[in-house]
PDB file of C-alpha atoms in Angstrom:
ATOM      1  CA  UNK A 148      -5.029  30.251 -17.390  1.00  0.00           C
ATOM      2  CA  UNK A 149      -7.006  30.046 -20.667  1.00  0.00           C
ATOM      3  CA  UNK A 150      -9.934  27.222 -20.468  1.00  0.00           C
ATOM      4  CA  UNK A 151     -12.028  26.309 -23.524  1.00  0.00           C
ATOM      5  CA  UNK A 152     -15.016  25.484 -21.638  1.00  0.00           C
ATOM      6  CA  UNK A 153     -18.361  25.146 -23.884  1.00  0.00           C
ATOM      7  CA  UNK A 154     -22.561  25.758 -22.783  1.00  0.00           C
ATOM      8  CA  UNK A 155     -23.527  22.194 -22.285  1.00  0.00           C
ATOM      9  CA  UNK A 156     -26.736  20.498 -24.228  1.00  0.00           C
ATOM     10  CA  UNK A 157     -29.893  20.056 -22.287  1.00  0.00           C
ATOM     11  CA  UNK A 158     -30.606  16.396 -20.534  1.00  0.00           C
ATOM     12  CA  UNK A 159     -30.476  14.682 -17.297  1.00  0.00           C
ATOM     13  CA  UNK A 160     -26.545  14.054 -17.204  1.00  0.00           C
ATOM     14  CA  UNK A 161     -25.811  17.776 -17.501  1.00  0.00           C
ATOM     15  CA  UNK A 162     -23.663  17.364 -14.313  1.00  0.00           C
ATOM     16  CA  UNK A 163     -21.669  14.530 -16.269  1.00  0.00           C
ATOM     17  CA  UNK A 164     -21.224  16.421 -19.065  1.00  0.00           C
ATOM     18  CA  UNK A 165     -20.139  20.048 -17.009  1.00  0.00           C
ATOM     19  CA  UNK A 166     -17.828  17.289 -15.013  1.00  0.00           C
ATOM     20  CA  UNK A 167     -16.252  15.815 -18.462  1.00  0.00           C
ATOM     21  CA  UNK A 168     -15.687  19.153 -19.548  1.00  0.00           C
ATOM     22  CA  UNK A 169     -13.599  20.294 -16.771  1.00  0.00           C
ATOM     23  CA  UNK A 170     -11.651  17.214 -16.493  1.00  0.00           C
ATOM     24  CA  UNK A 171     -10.331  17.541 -20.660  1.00  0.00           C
ATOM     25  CA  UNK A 172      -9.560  21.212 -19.182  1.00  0.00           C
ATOM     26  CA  UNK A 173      -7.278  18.979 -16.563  1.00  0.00           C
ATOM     27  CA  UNK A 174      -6.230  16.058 -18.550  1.00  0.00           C
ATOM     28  CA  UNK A 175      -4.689  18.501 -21.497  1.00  0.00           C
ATOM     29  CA  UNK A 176      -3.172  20.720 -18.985  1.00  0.00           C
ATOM     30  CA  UNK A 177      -4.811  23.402 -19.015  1.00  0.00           C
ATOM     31  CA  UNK A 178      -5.804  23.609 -15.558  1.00  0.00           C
ATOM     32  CA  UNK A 179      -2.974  22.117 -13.534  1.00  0.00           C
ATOM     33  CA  UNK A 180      -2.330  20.768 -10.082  1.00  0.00           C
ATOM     34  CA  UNK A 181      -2.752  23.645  -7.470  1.00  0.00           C
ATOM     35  CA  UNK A 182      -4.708  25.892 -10.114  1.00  0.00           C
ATOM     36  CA  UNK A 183      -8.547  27.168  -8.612  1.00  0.00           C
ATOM     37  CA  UNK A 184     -11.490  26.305 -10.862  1.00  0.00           C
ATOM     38  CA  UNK A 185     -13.241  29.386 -11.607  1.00  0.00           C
ATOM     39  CA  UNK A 186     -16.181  30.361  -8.614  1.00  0.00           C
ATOM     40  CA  UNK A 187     -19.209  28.420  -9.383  1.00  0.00           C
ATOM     41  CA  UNK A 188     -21.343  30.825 -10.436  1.00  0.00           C
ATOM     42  CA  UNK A 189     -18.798  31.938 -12.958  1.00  0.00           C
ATOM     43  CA  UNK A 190     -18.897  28.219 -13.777  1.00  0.00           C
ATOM     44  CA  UNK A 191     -22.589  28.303 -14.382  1.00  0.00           C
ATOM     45  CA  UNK A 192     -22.750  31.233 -16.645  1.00  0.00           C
ATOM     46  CA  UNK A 193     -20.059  29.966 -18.554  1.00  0.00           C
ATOM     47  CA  UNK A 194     -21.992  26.520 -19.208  1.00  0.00           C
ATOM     48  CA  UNK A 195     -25.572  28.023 -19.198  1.00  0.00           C
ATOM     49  CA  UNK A 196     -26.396  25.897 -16.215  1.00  0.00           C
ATOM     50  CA  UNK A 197     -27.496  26.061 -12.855  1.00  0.00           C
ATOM     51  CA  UNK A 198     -25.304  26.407  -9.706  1.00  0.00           C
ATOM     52  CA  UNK A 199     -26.399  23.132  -8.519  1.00  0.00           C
ATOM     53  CA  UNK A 200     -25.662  21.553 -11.369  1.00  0.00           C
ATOM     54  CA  UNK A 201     -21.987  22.784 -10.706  1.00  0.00           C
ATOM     55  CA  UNK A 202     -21.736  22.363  -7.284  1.00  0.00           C
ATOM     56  CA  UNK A 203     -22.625  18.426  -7.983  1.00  0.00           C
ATOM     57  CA  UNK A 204     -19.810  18.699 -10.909  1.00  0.00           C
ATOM     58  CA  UNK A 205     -17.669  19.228  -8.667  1.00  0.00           C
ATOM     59  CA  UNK A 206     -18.853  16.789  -6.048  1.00  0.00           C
ATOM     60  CA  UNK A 207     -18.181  14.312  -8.606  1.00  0.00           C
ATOM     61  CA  UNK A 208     -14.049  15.475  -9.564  1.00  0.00           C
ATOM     62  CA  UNK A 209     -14.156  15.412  -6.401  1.00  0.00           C
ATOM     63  CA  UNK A 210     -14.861  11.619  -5.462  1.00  0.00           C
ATOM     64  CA  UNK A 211     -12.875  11.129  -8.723  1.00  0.00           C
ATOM     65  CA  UNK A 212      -9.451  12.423  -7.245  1.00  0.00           C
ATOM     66  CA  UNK A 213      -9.409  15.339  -9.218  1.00  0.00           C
ATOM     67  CA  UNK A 214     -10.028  18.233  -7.426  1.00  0.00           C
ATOM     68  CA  UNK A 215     -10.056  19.309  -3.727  1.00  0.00           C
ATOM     69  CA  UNK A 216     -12.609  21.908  -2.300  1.00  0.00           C
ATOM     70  CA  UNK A 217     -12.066  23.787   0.797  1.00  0.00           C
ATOM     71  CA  UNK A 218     -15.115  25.597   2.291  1.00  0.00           C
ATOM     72  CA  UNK A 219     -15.212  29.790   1.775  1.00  0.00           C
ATOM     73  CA  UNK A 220     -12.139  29.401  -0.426  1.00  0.00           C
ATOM     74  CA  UNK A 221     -13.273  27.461  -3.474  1.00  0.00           C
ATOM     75  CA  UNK A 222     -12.199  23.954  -5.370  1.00  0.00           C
ATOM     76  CA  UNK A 223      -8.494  23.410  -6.348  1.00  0.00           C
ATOM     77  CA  UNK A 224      -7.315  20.586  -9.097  1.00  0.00           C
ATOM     78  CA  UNK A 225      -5.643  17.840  -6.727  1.00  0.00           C
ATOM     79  CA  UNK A 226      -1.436  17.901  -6.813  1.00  0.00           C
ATOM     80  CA  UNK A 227      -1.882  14.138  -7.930  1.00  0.00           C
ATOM     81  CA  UNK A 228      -4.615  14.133 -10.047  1.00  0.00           C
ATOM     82  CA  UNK A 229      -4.016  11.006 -12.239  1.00  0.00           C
ATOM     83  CA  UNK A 230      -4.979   8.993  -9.250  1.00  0.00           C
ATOM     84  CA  UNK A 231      -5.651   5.094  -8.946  1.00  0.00           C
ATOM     85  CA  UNK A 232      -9.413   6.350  -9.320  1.00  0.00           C
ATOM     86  CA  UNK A 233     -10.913   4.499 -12.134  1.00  0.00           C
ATOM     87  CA  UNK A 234     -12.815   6.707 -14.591  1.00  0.00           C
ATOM     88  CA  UNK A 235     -14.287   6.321 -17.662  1.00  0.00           C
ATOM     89  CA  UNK A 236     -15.476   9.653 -19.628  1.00  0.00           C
ATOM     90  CA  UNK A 237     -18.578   8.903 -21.405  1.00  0.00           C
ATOM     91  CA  UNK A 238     -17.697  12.051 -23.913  1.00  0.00           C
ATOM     92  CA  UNK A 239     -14.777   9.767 -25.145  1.00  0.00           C
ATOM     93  CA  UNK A 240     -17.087   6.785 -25.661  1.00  0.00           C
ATOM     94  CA  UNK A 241     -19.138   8.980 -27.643  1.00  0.00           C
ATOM     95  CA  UNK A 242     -16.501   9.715 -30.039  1.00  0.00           C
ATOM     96  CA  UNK A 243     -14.445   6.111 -29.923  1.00  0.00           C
ATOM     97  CA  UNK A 244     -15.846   3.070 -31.300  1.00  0.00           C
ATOM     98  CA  UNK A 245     -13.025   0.846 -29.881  1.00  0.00           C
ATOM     99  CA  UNK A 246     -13.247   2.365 -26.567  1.00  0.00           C
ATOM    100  CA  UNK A 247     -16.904   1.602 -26.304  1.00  0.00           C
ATOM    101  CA  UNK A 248     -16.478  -1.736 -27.697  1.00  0.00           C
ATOM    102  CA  UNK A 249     -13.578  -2.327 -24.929  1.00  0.00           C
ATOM    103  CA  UNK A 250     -16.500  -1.246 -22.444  1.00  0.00           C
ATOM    104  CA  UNK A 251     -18.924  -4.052 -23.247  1.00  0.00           C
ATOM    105  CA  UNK A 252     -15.918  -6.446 -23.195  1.00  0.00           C
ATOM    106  CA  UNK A 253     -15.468  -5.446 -19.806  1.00  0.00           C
ATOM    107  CA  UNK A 254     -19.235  -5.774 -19.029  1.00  0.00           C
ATOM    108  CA  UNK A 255     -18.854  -9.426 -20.337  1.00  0.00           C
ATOM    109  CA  UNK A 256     -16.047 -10.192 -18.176  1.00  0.00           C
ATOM    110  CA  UNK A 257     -18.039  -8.800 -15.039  1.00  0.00           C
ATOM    111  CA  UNK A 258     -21.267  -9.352 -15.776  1.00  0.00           C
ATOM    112  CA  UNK A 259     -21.211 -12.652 -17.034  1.00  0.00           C
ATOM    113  CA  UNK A 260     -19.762 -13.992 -13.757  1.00  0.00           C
ATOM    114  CA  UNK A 261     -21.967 -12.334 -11.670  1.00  0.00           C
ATOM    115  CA  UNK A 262     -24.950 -13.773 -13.103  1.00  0.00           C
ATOM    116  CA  UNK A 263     -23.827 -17.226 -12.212  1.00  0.00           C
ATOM    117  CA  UNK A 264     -23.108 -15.883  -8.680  1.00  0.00           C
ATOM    118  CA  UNK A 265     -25.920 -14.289  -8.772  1.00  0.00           C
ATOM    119  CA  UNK A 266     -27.806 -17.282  -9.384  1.00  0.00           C
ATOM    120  CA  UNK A 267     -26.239 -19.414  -7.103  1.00  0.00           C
ATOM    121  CA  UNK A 268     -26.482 -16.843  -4.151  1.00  0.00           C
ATOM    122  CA  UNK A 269     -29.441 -14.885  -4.720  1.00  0.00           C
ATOM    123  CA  UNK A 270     -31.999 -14.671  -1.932  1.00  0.00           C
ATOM    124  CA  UNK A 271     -35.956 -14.324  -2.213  1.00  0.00           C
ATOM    125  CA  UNK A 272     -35.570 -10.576  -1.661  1.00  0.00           C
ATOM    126  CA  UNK A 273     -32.615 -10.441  -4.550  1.00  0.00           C
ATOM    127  CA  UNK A 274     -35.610 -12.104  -6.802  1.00  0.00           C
ATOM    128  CA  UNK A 275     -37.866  -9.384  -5.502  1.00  0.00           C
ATOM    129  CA  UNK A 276     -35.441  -6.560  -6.757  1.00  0.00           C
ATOM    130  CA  UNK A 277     -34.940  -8.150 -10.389  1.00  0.00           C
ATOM    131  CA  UNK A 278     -38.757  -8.881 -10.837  1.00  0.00           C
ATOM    132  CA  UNK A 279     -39.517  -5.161  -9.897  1.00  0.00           C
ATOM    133  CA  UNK A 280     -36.858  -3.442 -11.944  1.00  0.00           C
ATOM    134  CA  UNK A 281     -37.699  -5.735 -15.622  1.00  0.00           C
ATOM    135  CA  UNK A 282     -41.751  -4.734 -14.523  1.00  0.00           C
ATOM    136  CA  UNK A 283     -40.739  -0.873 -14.654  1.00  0.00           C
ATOM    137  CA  UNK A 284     -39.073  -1.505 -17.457  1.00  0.00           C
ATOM    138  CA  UNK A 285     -41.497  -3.377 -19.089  1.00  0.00           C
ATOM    139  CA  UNK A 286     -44.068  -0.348 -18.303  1.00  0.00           C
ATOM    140  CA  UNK A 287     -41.399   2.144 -19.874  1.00  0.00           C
ATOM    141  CA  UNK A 288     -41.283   3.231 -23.143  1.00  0.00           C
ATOM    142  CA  UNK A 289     -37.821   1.478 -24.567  1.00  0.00           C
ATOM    143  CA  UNK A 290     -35.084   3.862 -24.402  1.00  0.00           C
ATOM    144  CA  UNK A 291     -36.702   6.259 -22.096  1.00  0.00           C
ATOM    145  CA  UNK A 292     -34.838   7.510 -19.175  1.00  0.00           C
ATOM    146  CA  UNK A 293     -37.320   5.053 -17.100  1.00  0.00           C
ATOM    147  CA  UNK A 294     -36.363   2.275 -19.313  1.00  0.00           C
ATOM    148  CA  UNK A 295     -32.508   2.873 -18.559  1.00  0.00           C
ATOM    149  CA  UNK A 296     -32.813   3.874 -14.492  1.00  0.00           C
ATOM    150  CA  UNK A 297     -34.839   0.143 -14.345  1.00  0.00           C
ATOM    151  CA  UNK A 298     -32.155  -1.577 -16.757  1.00  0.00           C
ATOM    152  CA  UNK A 299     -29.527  -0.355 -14.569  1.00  0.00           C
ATOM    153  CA  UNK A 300     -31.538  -1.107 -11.230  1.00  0.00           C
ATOM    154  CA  UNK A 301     -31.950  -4.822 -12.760  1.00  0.00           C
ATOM    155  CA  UNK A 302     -27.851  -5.383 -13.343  1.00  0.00           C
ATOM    156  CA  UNK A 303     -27.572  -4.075 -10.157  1.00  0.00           C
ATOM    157  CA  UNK A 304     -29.669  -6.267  -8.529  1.00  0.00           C
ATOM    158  CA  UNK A 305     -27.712  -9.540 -10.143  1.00  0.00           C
ATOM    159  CA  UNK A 306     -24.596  -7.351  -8.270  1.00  0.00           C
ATOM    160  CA  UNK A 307     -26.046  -7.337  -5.181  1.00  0.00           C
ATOM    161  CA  UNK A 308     -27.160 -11.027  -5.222  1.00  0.00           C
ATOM    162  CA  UNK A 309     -23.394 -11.969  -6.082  1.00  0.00           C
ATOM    163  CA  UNK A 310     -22.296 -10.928  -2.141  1.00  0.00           C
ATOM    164  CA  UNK A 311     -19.284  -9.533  -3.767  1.00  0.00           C
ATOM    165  CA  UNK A 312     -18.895  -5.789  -2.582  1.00  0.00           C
ATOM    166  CA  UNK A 313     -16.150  -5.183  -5.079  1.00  0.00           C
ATOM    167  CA  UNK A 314     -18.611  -6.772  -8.196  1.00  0.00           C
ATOM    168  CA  UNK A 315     -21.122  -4.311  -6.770  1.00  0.00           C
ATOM    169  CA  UNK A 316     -19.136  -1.598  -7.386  1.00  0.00           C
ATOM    170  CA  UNK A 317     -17.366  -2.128 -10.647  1.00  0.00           C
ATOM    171  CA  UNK A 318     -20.820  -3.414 -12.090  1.00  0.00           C
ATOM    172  CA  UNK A 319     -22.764  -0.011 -10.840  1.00  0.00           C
ATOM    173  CA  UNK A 320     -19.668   2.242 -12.363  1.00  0.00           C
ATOM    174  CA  UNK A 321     -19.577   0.387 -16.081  1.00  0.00           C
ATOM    175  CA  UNK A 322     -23.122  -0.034 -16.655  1.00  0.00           C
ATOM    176  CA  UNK A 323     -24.020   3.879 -15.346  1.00  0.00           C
ATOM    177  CA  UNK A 324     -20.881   4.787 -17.617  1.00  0.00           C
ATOM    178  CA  UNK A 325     -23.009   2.882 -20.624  1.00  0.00           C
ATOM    179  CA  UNK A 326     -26.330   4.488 -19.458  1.00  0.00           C
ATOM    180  CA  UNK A 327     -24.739   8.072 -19.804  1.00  0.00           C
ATOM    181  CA  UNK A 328     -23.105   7.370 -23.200  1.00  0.00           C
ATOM    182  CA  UNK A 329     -26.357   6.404 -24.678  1.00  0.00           C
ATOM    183  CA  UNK A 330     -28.328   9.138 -23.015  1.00  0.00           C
ATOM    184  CA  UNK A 331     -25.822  11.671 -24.562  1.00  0.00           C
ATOM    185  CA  UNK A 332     -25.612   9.918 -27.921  1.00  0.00           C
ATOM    186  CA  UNK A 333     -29.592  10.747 -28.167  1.00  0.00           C
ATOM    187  CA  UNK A 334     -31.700   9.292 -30.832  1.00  0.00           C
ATOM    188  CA  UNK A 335     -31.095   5.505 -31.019  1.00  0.00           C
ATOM    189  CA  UNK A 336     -33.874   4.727 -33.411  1.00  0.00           C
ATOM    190  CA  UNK A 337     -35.898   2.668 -31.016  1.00  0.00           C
ATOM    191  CA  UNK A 338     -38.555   0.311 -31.870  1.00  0.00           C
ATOM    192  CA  UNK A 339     -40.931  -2.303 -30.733  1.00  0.00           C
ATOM    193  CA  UNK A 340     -38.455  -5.410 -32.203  1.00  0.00           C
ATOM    194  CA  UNK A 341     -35.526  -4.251 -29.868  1.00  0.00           C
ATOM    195  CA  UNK A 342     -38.045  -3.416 -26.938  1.00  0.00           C
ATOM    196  CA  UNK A 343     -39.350  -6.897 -27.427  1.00  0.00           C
ATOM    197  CA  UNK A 344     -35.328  -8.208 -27.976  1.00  0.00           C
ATOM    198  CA  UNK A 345     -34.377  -6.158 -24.955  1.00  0.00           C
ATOM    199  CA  UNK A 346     -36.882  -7.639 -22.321  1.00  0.00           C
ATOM    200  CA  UNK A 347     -37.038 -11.368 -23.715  1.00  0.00           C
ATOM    201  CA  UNK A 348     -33.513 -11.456 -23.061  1.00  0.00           C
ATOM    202  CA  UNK A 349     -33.419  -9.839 -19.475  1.00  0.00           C
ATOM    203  CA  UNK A 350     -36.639 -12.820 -18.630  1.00  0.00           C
ATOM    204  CA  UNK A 351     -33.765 -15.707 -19.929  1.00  0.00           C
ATOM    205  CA  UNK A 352     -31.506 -14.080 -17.443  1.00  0.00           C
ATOM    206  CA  UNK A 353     -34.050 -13.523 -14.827  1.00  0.00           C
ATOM    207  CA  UNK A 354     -35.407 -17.601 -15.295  1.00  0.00           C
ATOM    208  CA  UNK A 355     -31.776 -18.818 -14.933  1.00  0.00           C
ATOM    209  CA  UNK A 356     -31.713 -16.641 -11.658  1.00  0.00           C
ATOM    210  CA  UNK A 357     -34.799 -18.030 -10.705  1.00  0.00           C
ATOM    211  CA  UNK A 358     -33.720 -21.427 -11.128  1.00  0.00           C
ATOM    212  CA  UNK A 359     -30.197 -21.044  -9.653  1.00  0.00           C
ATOM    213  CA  UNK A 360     -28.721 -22.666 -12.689  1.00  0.00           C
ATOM    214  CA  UNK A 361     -25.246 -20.319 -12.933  1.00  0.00           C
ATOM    215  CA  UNK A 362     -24.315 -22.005 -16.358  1.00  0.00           C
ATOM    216  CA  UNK A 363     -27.435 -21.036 -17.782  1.00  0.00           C
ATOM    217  CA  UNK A 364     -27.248 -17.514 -16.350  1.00  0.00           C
ATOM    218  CA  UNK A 365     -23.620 -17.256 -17.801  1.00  0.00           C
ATOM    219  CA  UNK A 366     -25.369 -17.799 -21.776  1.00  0.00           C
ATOM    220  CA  UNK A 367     -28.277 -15.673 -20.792  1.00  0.00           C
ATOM    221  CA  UNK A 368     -26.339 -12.499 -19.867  1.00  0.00           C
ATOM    222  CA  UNK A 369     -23.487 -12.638 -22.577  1.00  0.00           C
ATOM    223  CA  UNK A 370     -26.568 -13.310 -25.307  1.00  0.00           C
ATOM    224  CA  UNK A 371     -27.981 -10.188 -23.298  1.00  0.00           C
ATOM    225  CA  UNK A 372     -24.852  -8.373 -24.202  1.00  0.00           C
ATOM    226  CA  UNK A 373     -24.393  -8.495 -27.422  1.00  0.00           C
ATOM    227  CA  UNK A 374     -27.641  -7.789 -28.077  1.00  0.00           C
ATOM    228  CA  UNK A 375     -26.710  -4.820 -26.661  1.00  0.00           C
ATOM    229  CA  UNK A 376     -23.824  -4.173 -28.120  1.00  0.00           C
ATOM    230  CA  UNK A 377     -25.510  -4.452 -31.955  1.00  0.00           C
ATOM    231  CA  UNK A 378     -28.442  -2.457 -30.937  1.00  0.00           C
ATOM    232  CA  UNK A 379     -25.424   0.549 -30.477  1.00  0.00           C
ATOM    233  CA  UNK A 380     -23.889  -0.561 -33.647  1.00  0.00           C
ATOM    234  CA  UNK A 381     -21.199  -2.495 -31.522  1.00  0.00           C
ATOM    235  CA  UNK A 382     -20.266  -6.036 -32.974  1.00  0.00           C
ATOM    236  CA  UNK A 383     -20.972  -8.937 -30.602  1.00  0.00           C
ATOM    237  CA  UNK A 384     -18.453 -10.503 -28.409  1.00  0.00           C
ATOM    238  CA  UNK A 385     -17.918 -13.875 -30.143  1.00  0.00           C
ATOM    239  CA  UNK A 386     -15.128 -15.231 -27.960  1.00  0.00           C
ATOM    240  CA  UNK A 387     -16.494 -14.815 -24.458  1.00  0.00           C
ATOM    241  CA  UNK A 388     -18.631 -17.978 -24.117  1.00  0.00           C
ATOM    242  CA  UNK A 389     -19.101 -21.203 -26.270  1.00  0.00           C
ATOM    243  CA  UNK A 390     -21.693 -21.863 -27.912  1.00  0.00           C
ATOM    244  CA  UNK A 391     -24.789 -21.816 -25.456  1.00  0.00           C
ATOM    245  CA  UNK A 392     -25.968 -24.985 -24.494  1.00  0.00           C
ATOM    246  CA  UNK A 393     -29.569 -25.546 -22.927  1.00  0.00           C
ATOM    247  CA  UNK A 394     -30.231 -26.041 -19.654  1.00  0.00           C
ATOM    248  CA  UNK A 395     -32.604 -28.208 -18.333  1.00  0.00           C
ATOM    249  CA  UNK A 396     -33.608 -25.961 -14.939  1.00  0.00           C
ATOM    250  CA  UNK A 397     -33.775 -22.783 -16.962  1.00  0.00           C
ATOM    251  CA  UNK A 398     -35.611 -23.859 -19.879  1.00  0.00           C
ATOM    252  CA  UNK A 399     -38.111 -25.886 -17.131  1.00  0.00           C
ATOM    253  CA  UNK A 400     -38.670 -22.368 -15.629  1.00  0.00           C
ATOM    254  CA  UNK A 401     -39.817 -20.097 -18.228  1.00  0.00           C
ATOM    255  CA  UNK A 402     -42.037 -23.068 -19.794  1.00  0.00           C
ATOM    256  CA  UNK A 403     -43.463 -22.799 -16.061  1.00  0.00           C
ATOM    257  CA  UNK A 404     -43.935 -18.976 -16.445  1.00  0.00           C
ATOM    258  CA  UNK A 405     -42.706 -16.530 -18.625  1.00  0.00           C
ATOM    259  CA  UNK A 406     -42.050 -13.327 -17.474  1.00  0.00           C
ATOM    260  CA  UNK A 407     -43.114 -12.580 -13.868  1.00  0.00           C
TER     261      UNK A 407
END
């Protein structure tokens, strides 16, 4: 068994990226169904990482399908490891323009619903969550990995006020697939114009919310998005929605308020 297994850059997905690297190793057949990873510290030095950081590597294949792990003996790639697991590998984002842009279309489809559950469901406490996660980021510098956490916390909050377990999930997996992507892609030139961008469109979401007015929520996140998507160089989704209309309840709430 010959793996071409590489050290690993520094940052805080380095258990993503050890986990990416030994599922290639799988998907190009390389290590095959029945084979033993290598021991974990072997793992390590090969990587330049810490045990820990393999050990949750492997956690991860492991909730992934991929490999097995059986206590004193080691981990084992799964007999049937192209599972109905979804997974998306944020190293091929990195290098695929189409499949990133396939991403956000699959944010739009998600997340754009959920906001107009979201709105229509959401509770006082669901409120609570948003209003917290856009102050942190608000606090953050843009781009940080405080910034991101908090973005992430906030579209998870809309998923949780939607009372849709499955939404919750799907929502959490894309956008922390996203998150990851742009943390390994580094440098994204940030300024004070897309910080400003960034948060005036998550308070249009977060008014809509507010007012319960799903329509408005619906415009508010797919403008949201593809802002998004051209601050990464992605084009915007033009077919999603119509053109936005405005709504009365919305508009009546941030005249009322602004961000909260």
């Amino acid at each position: 068994m010959t793996l071409k297994l590489d050290k690993v850059s520094r940052g805080p997905h380095l258990p993503t990226l050890v986990a990416s690297s030994i599922s290639r190793e799988i998907a190009r057949g390389r290590l095959k169904p029945g084979d033993q990873l290598p021991t974990v510290q072997a793992l390590a030095e090969t990587f330049g990482v810490s045990r820990n950081v393999v050990r949750e590597a492997i956690a991860r294949l492991g909730s992934e399908g991929l490999v097995w792990s059986q206590q004193g003996r080691g981990a084992f790639v799964s007999e049937a490891p192209k599972s109905t697991v979804l997974k998306i590998d944020h190293a091929t984002l990195g290098q695929d323009g189409d499949a990133f842009r396939s991403l956000f279309e699959l944010r739009g489809a998600l997340e754009v619903r959920a906001a107009a559950l979201a709105a229509d469901r959401r509770t006082a406490e669901d409120f609570d969550a948003m209003q917290r996660a856009l102050a942190t980021m608000t606090a953050s510098p843009y781009g940080s990995v405080a910034w991101l956490e908090a973005d992430l916390d906030f579209h998870r909050a809309i998923a949780a006020a939607t009372r849709n377990d499955y939404l919750v999930q799907f929502i959490g997996f894309v956008a922390q697939r996203v998150r990851e992507s742009i943390l390994a892609a580094g440098d994204q030139h940030p300024s004070e114009d897309m910080a400003q961008a960034t948060l005036s469109e998550h308070d249009r979401i977060l008014a809509a919310i507010e007012a319960q007015d799903g329509v408005e929520a619906q415009w508010a996140m797919q403008a949201h998005l593809n802002g998004a998507a051209q601050r990464v160089g992605l084009p915007p989704d033009e077919t999603a929605l119509p053109s936005p209309r405005r709504s009365g309840k919305a508009t009546a709430a941030r005249a009322g308020g602004g961000r909260r």
